[in-house]
Amino acid sequence: MPRELSQKDINLLKQVAPECKGLDCAGSGAPYKSILPPLANHFATSEKDFRERLEKLGQEDLEYLLSLIQNGSESLGCVPPHYMQVFIDLVTEKLGTEKAKAVFRTYILNPKC
């Protein structure tokens, strides 16, 4: 479900992608509606870089991101599978297997970009 990024969302995006100057997709010109897709597709240069950026998030921020995924606000469909695996691995390590499984189910069941 597309949304307008809140100030908290913008702060999270800028925390993991400090080089983010604008909030519009360079490819489509449309405003970002999520945090993970632009991070994966526009800012992270590799899986390792993606993980290092996500590791900057504290547990509270990661829990917030999971709440957005759970309520359908955070789109995962545009996140490439290899980046999604990195995210799921990080969730497993920091928040546990059950939460990681829930993220994976959401990713599989909602493939729309």
mmCIF file of N, CA and C in Angstrom:
data_model
loop_
_atom_site.group_PDB
_atom_site.id
_atom_site.type_symbol
_atom_site.label_atom_id
_atom_site.label_comp_id
_atom_site.label_asym_id
_atom_site.label_seq_id
_atom_site.Cartn_x
_atom_site.Cartn_y
_atom_site.Cartn_z
ATOM 1 N N MET A 1 0.845 -1.166 0.000
ATOM 2 C CA MET A 1 0.000 0.000 0.000
ATOM 3 C C MET A 1 0.898 1.238 0.000
ATOM 4 N N PRO A 2 0.849 2.046 -1.070
ATOM 5 C CA PRO A 2 1.696 3.232 -1.137
ATOM 6 C C PRO A 2 1.354 4.231 -0.036
ATOM 7 N N ARG A 3 2.356 4.916 0.406
ATOM 8 C CA ARG A 3 2.145 5.914 1.445
ATOM 9 C C ARG A 3 3.051 7.102 1.197
ATOM 10 N N GLU A 4 2.780 8.157 1.882
ATOM 11 C CA GLU A 4 3.686 9.293 1.889
ATOM 12 C C GLU A 4 4.616 9.079 3.069
ATOM 13 N N LEU A 5 5.898 9.214 2.854
ATOM 14 C CA LEU A 5 6.849 8.986 3.935
ATOM 15 C C LEU A 5 6.651 9.996 5.045
ATOM 16 N N SER A 6 6.601 9.506 6.270
ATOM 17 C CA SER A 6 6.515 10.374 7.443
ATOM 18 C C SER A 6 7.899 10.949 7.729
ATOM 19 N N GLN A 7 7.974 11.885 8.642
ATOM 20 C CA GLN A 7 9.271 12.440 9.009
ATOM 21 C C GLN A 7 10.165 11.351 9.598
ATOM 22 N N LYS A 8 9.569 10.425 10.363
ATOM 23 C CA LYS A 8 10.345 9.313 10.914
ATOM 24 C C LYS A 8 10.899 8.441 9.786
ATOM 25 N N ASP A 9 10.075 8.170 8.770
ATOM 26 C CA ASP A 9 10.529 7.379 7.621
ATOM 27 C C ASP A 9 11.688 8.080 6.909
ATOM 28 N N ILE A 10 11.546 9.355 6.695
ATOM 29 C CA ILE A 10 12.593 10.139 6.024
ATOM 30 C C ILE A 10 13.884 10.094 6.839
ATOM 31 N N ASN A 11 13.760 10.238 8.152
ATOM 32 C CA ASN A 11 14.944 10.177 9.011
ATOM 33 C C ASN A 11 15.628 8.813 8.925
ATOM 34 N N LEU A 12 14.834 7.742 8.890
ATOM 35 C CA LEU A 12 15.406 6.399 8.750
ATOM 36 C C LEU A 12 16.119 6.252 7.412
ATOM 37 N N LEU A 13 15.469 6.704 6.351
ATOM 38 C CA LEU A 13 16.081 6.616 5.024
ATOM 39 C C LEU A 13 17.393 7.390 4.999
ATOM 40 N N LYS A 14 17.409 8.559 5.573
ATOM 41 C CA LYS A 14 18.636 9.364 5.569
ATOM 42 C C LYS A 14 19.703 8.781 6.502
ATOM 43 N N GLN A 15 19.262 8.018 7.504
ATOM 44 C CA GLN A 15 20.225 7.356 8.383
ATOM 45 C C GLN A 15 20.967 6.250 7.636
ATOM 46 N N VAL A 16 20.239 5.501 6.820
ATOM 47 C CA VAL A 16 20.865 4.395 6.085
ATOM 48 C C VAL A 16 21.410 4.824 4.720
ATOM 49 N N ALA A 17 20.968 5.983 4.258
ATOM 50 C CA ALA A 17 21.447 6.519 2.975
ATOM 51 C C ALA A 17 21.671 8.022 3.126
ATOM 52 N N PRO A 18 22.729 8.397 3.857
ATOM 53 C CA PRO A 18 22.954 9.822 4.108
ATOM 54 C C PRO A 18 23.158 10.647 2.839
ATOM 55 N N GLU A 19 23.528 9.978 1.746
ATOM 56 C CA GLU A 19 23.706 10.699 0.492
ATOM 57 C C GLU A 19 22.383 11.029 -0.189
ATOM 58 N N CYS A 20 21.287 10.543 0.363
ATOM 59 C CA CYS A 20 19.954 10.809 -0.193
ATOM 60 C C CYS A 20 19.640 12.296 -0.042
ATOM 61 N N LYS A 21 19.549 12.973 -1.153
ATOM 62 C CA LYS A 21 19.287 14.414 -1.125
ATOM 63 C C LYS A 21 17.811 14.731 -1.367
ATOM 64 N N GLY A 22 17.202 14.001 -2.293
ATOM 65 C CA GLY A 22 15.797 14.217 -2.584
ATOM 66 C C GLY A 22 15.003 12.967 -2.273
ATOM 67 N N LEU A 23 13.717 13.081 -2.330
ATOM 68 C CA LEU A 23 12.865 11.946 -1.997
ATOM 69 C C LEU A 23 12.116 11.422 -3.209
ATOM 70 N N ASP A 24 12.671 11.695 -4.400
ATOM 71 C CA ASP A 24 12.066 11.207 -5.633
ATOM 72 C C ASP A 24 12.993 10.201 -6.295
ATOM 73 N N CYS A 25 12.386 9.148 -6.837
ATOM 74 C CA CYS A 25 13.128 8.106 -7.558
ATOM 75 C C CYS A 25 13.762 8.713 -8.801
ATOM 76 N N ALA A 26 15.043 8.495 -8.972
ATOM 77 C CA ALA A 26 15.749 9.027 -10.137
ATOM 78 C C ALA A 26 15.220 8.419 -11.431
ATOM 79 N N GLY A 27 14.796 7.162 -11.387
ATOM 80 C CA GLY A 27 14.308 6.489 -12.589
ATOM 81 C C GLY A 27 12.922 6.924 -13.006
ATOM 82 N N SER A 28 11.990 6.936 -12.063
ATOM 83 C CA SER A 28 10.599 7.223 -12.409
ATOM 84 C C SER A 28 10.201 8.666 -12.142
ATOM 85 N N GLY A 29 10.933 9.334 -11.276
ATOM 86 C CA GLY A 29 10.570 10.691 -10.886
ATOM 87 C C GLY A 29 9.478 10.729 -9.834
ATOM 88 N N ALA A 30 8.949 9.564 -9.475
ATOM 89 C CA ALA A 30 7.895 9.486 -8.462
ATOM 90 C C ALA A 30 8.515 9.550 -7.071
ATOM 91 N N PRO A 31 7.756 10.060 -6.108
ATOM 92 C CA PRO A 31 8.292 10.114 -4.742
ATOM 93 C C PRO A 31 8.453 8.717 -4.153
ATOM 94 N N TYR A 32 9.465 8.542 -3.312
ATOM 95 C CA TYR A 32 9.641 7.284 -2.607
ATOM 96 C C TYR A 32 8.429 7.044 -1.713
ATOM 97 N N LYS A 33 7.992 5.805 -1.681
ATOM 98 C CA LYS A 33 6.840 5.416 -0.860
ATOM 99 C C LYS A 33 7.243 4.416 0.217
ATOM 100 N N SER A 34 8.502 4.001 0.207
ATOM 101 C CA SER A 34 9.020 3.019 1.149
ATOM 102 C C SER A 34 10.479 3.329 1.420
ATOM 103 N N ILE A 35 11.071 2.561 2.343
ATOM 104 C CA ILE A 35 12.456 2.774 2.742
ATOM 105 C C ILE A 35 13.388 1.747 2.100
ATOM 106 N N LEU A 36 13.036 0.478 2.182
ATOM 107 C CA LEU A 36 13.931 -0.582 1.696
ATOM 108 C C LEU A 36 14.143 -0.580 0.180
ATOM 109 N N PRO A 37 13.103 -0.394 -0.640
ATOM 110 C CA PRO A 37 13.351 -0.405 -2.093
ATOM 111 C C PRO A 37 14.341 0.658 -2.571
ATOM 112 N N PRO A 38 14.203 1.925 -2.155
ATOM 113 C CA PRO A 38 15.212 2.883 -2.626
ATOM 114 C C PRO A 38 16.608 2.585 -2.075
ATOM 115 N N LEU A 39 16.655 2.084 -0.843
ATOM 116 C CA LEU A 39 17.959 1.730 -0.293
ATOM 117 C C LEU A 39 18.614 0.650 -1.145
ATOM 118 N N ALA A 40 17.852 -0.378 -1.483
ATOM 119 C CA ALA A 40 18.389 -1.491 -2.275
ATOM 120 C C ALA A 40 18.699 -1.094 -3.712
ATOM 121 N N ASN A 41 17.824 -0.315 -4.311
ATOM 122 C CA ASN A 41 17.918 -0.052 -5.747
ATOM 123 C C ASN A 41 18.666 1.222 -6.138
ATOM 124 N N HIS A 42 18.830 2.149 -5.216
ATOM 125 C CA HIS A 42 19.443 3.427 -5.584
ATOM 126 C C HIS A 42 20.691 3.797 -4.776
ATOM 127 N N PHE A 43 20.809 3.254 -3.577
ATOM 128 C CA PHE A 43 21.902 3.709 -2.726
ATOM 129 C C PHE A 43 22.924 2.620 -2.402
ATOM 130 N N ALA A 44 22.486 1.438 -2.049
ATOM 131 C CA ALA A 44 23.421 0.362 -1.729
ATOM 132 C C ALA A 44 24.139 -0.082 -3.004
ATOM 133 N N THR A 45 25.426 -0.281 -2.886
ATOM 134 C CA THR A 45 26.228 -0.662 -4.052
ATOM 135 C C THR A 45 26.475 -2.165 -4.131
ATOM 136 N N SER A 46 26.145 -2.867 -3.066
ATOM 137 C CA SER A 46 26.340 -4.318 -3.016
ATOM 138 C C SER A 46 25.534 -4.868 -1.841
ATOM 139 N N GLU A 47 25.463 -6.180 -1.765
ATOM 140 C CA GLU A 47 24.791 -6.810 -0.631
ATOM 141 C C GLU A 47 25.502 -6.436 0.673
ATOM 142 N N LYS A 48 26.813 -6.426 0.639
ATOM 143 C CA LYS A 48 27.593 -6.060 1.831
ATOM 144 C C LYS A 48 27.284 -4.621 2.251
ATOM 145 N N ASP A 49 27.236 -3.722 1.302
ATOM 146 C CA ASP A 49 26.917 -2.322 1.582
ATOM 147 C C ASP A 49 25.491 -2.204 2.126
ATOM 148 N N PHE A 50 24.558 -2.927 1.544
ATOM 149 C CA PHE A 50 23.165 -2.923 2.005
ATOM 150 C C PHE A 50 23.113 -3.334 3.477
ATOM 151 N N ARG A 51 23.788 -4.416 3.811
ATOM 152 C CA ARG A 51 23.792 -4.897 5.200
ATOM 153 C C ARG A 51 24.436 -3.873 6.130
ATOM 154 N N GLU A 52 25.570 -3.321 5.743
ATOM 155 C CA GLU A 52 26.249 -2.340 6.593
ATOM 156 C C GLU A 52 25.359 -1.134 6.861
ATOM 157 N N ARG A 53 24.606 -0.726 5.858
ATOM 158 C CA ARG A 53 23.693 0.401 6.033
ATOM 159 C C ARG A 53 22.575 0.035 7.005
ATOM 160 N N LEU A 54 22.011 -1.159 6.847
ATOM 161 C CA LEU A 54 20.926 -1.601 7.732
ATOM 162 C C LEU A 54 21.405 -1.799 9.166
ATOM 163 N N GLU A 55 22.657 -2.165 9.318
ATOM 164 C CA GLU A 55 23.203 -2.356 10.665
ATOM 165 C C GLU A 55 23.296 -1.049 11.443
ATOM 166 N N LYS A 56 23.150 0.074 10.776
ATOM 167 C CA LYS A 56 23.139 1.373 11.456
ATOM 168 C C LYS A 56 21.855 1.582 12.249
ATOM 169 N N LEU A 57 20.825 0.812 11.923
ATOM 170 C CA LEU A 57 19.551 0.941 12.608
ATOM 171 C C LEU A 57 19.599 0.246 13.964
ATOM 172 N N GLY A 58 19.098 0.933 14.965
ATOM 173 C CA GLY A 58 18.979 0.318 16.274
ATOM 174 C C GLY A 58 17.774 -0.625 16.292
ATOM 175 N N GLN A 59 17.629 -1.351 17.384
ATOM 176 C CA GLN A 59 16.548 -2.316 17.485
ATOM 177 C C GLN A 59 15.175 -1.646 17.367
ATOM 178 N N GLU A 60 15.018 -0.490 17.967
ATOM 179 C CA GLU A 60 13.731 0.227 17.897
ATOM 180 C C GLU A 60 13.394 0.597 16.452
ATOM 181 N N ASP A 61 14.374 1.077 15.710
ATOM 182 C CA ASP A 61 14.145 1.441 14.309
ATOM 183 C C ASP A 61 13.843 0.208 13.461
ATOM 184 N N LEU A 62 14.539 -0.878 13.733
ATOM 185 C CA LEU A 62 14.286 -2.116 13.002
ATOM 186 C C LEU A 62 12.883 -2.647 13.306
ATOM 187 N N GLU A 63 12.487 -2.567 14.562
ATOM 188 C CA GLU A 63 11.122 -2.977 14.949
ATOM 189 C C GLU A 63 10.083 -2.095 14.243
ATOM 190 N N TYR A 64 10.365 -0.803 14.153
ATOM 191 C CA TYR A 64 9.461 0.117 13.461
ATOM 192 C C TYR A 64 9.320 -0.283 11.996
ATOM 193 N N LEU A 65 10.437 -0.580 11.364
ATOM 194 C CA LEU A 65 10.419 -1.006 9.964
ATOM 195 C C LEU A 65 9.608 -2.294 9.809
ATOM 196 N N LEU A 66 9.762 -3.217 10.737
ATOM 197 C CA LEU A 66 8.975 -4.453 10.685
ATOM 198 C C LEU A 66 7.488 -4.178 10.880
ATOM 199 N N SER A 67 7.156 -3.202 11.709
ATOM 200 C CA SER A 67 5.737 -2.870 11.888
ATOM 201 C C SER A 67 5.149 -2.316 10.589
ATOM 202 N N LEU A 68 5.945 -1.558 9.841
ATOM 203 C CA LEU A 68 5.483 -1.042 8.546
ATOM 204 C C LEU A 68 5.294 -2.179 7.548
ATOM 205 N N ILE A 69 6.198 -3.156 7.595
ATOM 206 C CA ILE A 69 6.066 -4.325 6.719
ATOM 207 C C ILE A 69 4.814 -5.094 7.095
ATOM 208 N N GLN A 70 4.619 -5.289 8.383
ATOM 209 C CA GLN A 70 3.485 -6.072 8.865
ATOM 210 C C GLN A 70 2.147 -5.420 8.503
ATOM 211 N N ASN A 71 2.059 -4.110 8.590
ATOM 212 C CA ASN A 71 0.771 -3.470 8.286
ATOM 213 C C ASN A 71 0.607 -3.144 6.802
ATOM 214 N N GLY A 72 1.601 -3.506 5.991
ATOM 215 C CA GLY A 72 1.492 -3.335 4.550
ATOM 216 C C GLY A 72 1.942 -1.983 4.035
ATOM 217 N N SER A 73 2.459 -1.137 4.897
ATOM 218 C CA SER A 73 2.898 0.190 4.472
ATOM 219 C C SER A 73 4.240 0.170 3.754
ATOM 220 N N GLU A 74 5.109 -0.739 4.158
ATOM 221 C CA GLU A 74 6.444 -0.832 3.561
ATOM 222 C C GLU A 74 6.421 -1.872 2.460
ATOM 223 N N SER A 75 6.628 -1.425 1.232
ATOM 224 C CA SER A 75 6.631 -2.325 0.082
ATOM 225 C C SER A 75 7.947 -3.086 0.015
ATOM 226 N N LEU A 76 7.837 -4.378 -0.204
ATOM 227 C CA LEU A 76 9.035 -5.204 -0.360
ATOM 228 C C LEU A 76 9.189 -5.706 -1.783
ATOM 229 N N GLY A 77 8.155 -5.556 -2.607
ATOM 230 C CA GLY A 77 8.154 -6.123 -3.946
ATOM 231 C C GLY A 77 9.282 -5.647 -4.842
ATOM 232 N N CYS A 78 9.750 -4.444 -4.650
ATOM 233 C CA CYS A 78 10.824 -3.907 -5.497
ATOM 234 C C CYS A 78 12.220 -4.221 -4.960
ATOM 235 N N VAL A 79 12.296 -4.898 -3.826
ATOM 236 C CA VAL A 79 13.596 -5.257 -3.269
ATOM 237 C C VAL A 79 14.068 -6.543 -3.957
ATOM 238 N N PRO A 80 15.228 -6.498 -4.624
ATOM 239 C CA PRO A 80 15.732 -7.707 -5.291
ATOM 240 C C PRO A 80 15.929 -8.854 -4.291
ATOM 241 N N PRO A 81 15.720 -10.085 -4.745
ATOM 242 C CA PRO A 81 15.802 -11.236 -3.836
ATOM 243 C C PRO A 81 17.111 -11.335 -3.049
ATOM 244 N N HIS A 82 18.247 -11.049 -3.687
ATOM 245 C CA HIS A 82 19.508 -11.169 -2.962
ATOM 246 C C HIS A 82 19.634 -10.125 -1.849
ATOM 247 N N TYR A 83 19.040 -8.958 -2.038
ATOM 248 C CA TYR A 83 19.023 -7.952 -0.977
ATOM 249 C C TYR A 83 18.010 -8.335 0.103
ATOM 250 N N MET A 84 16.899 -8.922 -0.320
ATOM 251 C CA MET A 84 15.898 -9.355 0.650
ATOM 252 C C MET A 84 16.471 -10.416 1.571
ATOM 253 N N GLN A 85 17.283 -11.308 1.020
ATOM 254 C CA GLN A 85 17.910 -12.338 1.849
ATOM 255 C C GLN A 85 18.814 -11.706 2.904
ATOM 256 N N VAL A 86 19.526 -10.677 2.538
ATOM 257 C CA VAL A 86 20.389 -9.961 3.485
ATOM 258 C C VAL A 86 19.525 -9.387 4.608
ATOM 259 N N PHE A 87 18.400 -8.771 4.252
ATOM 260 C CA PHE A 87 17.517 -8.190 5.257
ATOM 261 C C PHE A 87 16.957 -9.271 6.176
ATOM 262 N N ILE A 88 16.515 -10.370 5.599
ATOM 263 C CA ILE A 88 15.949 -11.464 6.397
ATOM 264 C C ILE A 88 17.018 -12.045 7.330
ATOM 265 N N ASP A 89 18.235 -12.191 6.853
ATOM 266 C CA ASP A 89 19.319 -12.675 7.711
ATOM 267 C C ASP A 89 19.546 -11.732 8.885
ATOM 268 N N LEU A 90 19.528 -10.438 8.620
ATOM 269 C CA LEU A 90 19.726 -9.445 9.674
ATOM 270 C C LEU A 90 18.587 -9.502 10.690
ATOM 271 N N VAL A 91 17.359 -9.608 10.211
ATOM 272 C CA VAL A 91 16.205 -9.713 11.117
ATOM 273 C C VAL A 91 16.332 -10.969 11.972
ATOM 274 N N THR A 92 16.734 -12.069 11.372
ATOM 275 C CA THR A 92 16.923 -13.313 12.126
ATOM 276 C C THR A 92 17.927 -13.102 13.258
ATOM 277 N N GLU A 93 19.039 -12.485 12.947
ATOM 278 C CA GLU A 93 20.096 -12.277 13.938
ATOM 279 C C GLU A 93 19.681 -11.324 15.052
ATOM 280 N N LYS A 94 18.990 -10.242 14.680
ATOM 281 C CA LYS A 94 18.692 -9.194 15.660
ATOM 282 C C LYS A 94 17.346 -9.362 16.361
ATOM 283 N N LEU A 95 16.362 -9.960 15.663
ATOM 284 C CA LEU A 95 15.014 -10.008 16.230
ATOM 285 C C LEU A 95 14.419 -11.408 16.300
ATOM 286 N N GLY A 96 15.082 -12.382 15.706
ATOM 287 C CA GLY A 96 14.616 -13.749 15.836
ATOM 288 C C GLY A 96 14.009 -14.338 14.577
ATOM 289 N N THR A 97 13.944 -15.645 14.589
ATOM 290 C CA THR A 97 13.489 -16.419 13.445
ATOM 291 C C THR A 97 12.029 -16.165 13.102
ATOM 292 N N GLU A 98 11.178 -16.076 14.091
ATOM 293 C CA GLU A 98 9.747 -15.897 13.813
ATOM 294 C C GLU A 98 9.481 -14.585 13.081
ATOM 295 N N LYS A 99 10.134 -13.532 13.485
ATOM 296 C CA LYS A 99 9.952 -12.239 12.812
ATOM 297 C C LYS A 99 10.517 -12.295 11.396
ATOM 298 N N ALA A 100 11.623 -12.983 11.236
ATOM 299 C CA ALA A 100 12.209 -13.133 9.895
ATOM 300 C C ALA A 100 11.282 -13.937 8.988
ATOM 301 N N LYS A 101 10.676 -14.986 9.527
ATOM 302 C CA LYS A 101 9.727 -15.781 8.738
ATOM 303 C C LYS A 101 8.532 -14.943 8.316
ATOM 304 N N ALA A 102 8.058 -14.079 9.208
ATOM 305 C CA ALA A 102 6.926 -13.206 8.871
ATOM 306 C C ALA A 102 7.299 -12.251 7.739
ATOM 307 N N VAL A 103 8.513 -11.711 7.767
ATOM 308 C CA VAL A 103 8.982 -10.832 6.690
ATOM 309 C C VAL A 103 9.049 -11.606 5.381
ATOM 310 N N PHE A 104 9.587 -12.813 5.435
ATOM 311 C CA PHE A 104 9.700 -13.635 4.233
ATOM 312 C C PHE A 104 8.316 -13.937 3.654
ATOM 313 N N ARG A 105 7.356 -14.284 4.499
ATOM 314 C CA ARG A 105 5.983 -14.545 4.024
ATOM 315 C C ARG A 105 5.407 -13.315 3.334
ATOM 316 N N THR A 106 5.603 -12.169 3.931
ATOM 317 C CA THR A 106 5.098 -10.930 3.331
ATOM 318 C C THR A 106 5.753 -10.701 1.973
ATOM 319 N N TYR A 107 7.039 -10.934 1.888
ATOM 320 C CA TYR A 107 7.776 -10.748 0.636
ATOM 321 C C TYR A 107 7.243 -11.676 -0.450
ATOM 322 N N ILE A 108 7.007 -12.914 -0.107
ATOM 323 C CA ILE A 108 6.529 -13.912 -1.074
ATOM 324 C C ILE A 108 5.082 -13.647 -1.492
ATOM 325 N N LEU A 109 4.260 -13.250 -0.534
ATOM 326 C CA LEU A 109 2.822 -13.083 -0.810
ATOM 327 C C LEU A 109 2.468 -11.757 -1.468
ATOM 328 N N ASN A 110 3.382 -10.798 -1.444
ATOM 329 C CA ASN A 110 3.111 -9.467 -2.011
ATOM 330 C C ASN A 110 4.221 -9.081 -2.984
ATOM 331 N N PRO A 111 4.277 -9.741 -4.132
ATOM 332 C CA PRO A 111 5.398 -9.516 -5.055
ATOM 333 C C PRO A 111 5.314 -8.223 -5.881
ATOM 334 N N LYS A 112 4.210 -7.483 -5.760
ATOM 335 C CA LYS A 112 4.090 -6.262 -6.568
ATOM 336 C C LYS A 112 5.093 -5.207 -6.166
ATOM 337 N N CYS A 113 5.634 -4.559 -7.158
ATOM 338 C CA CYS A 113 6.579 -3.485 -6.947
ATOM 339 C C CYS A 113 5.827 -2.185 -6.777
#
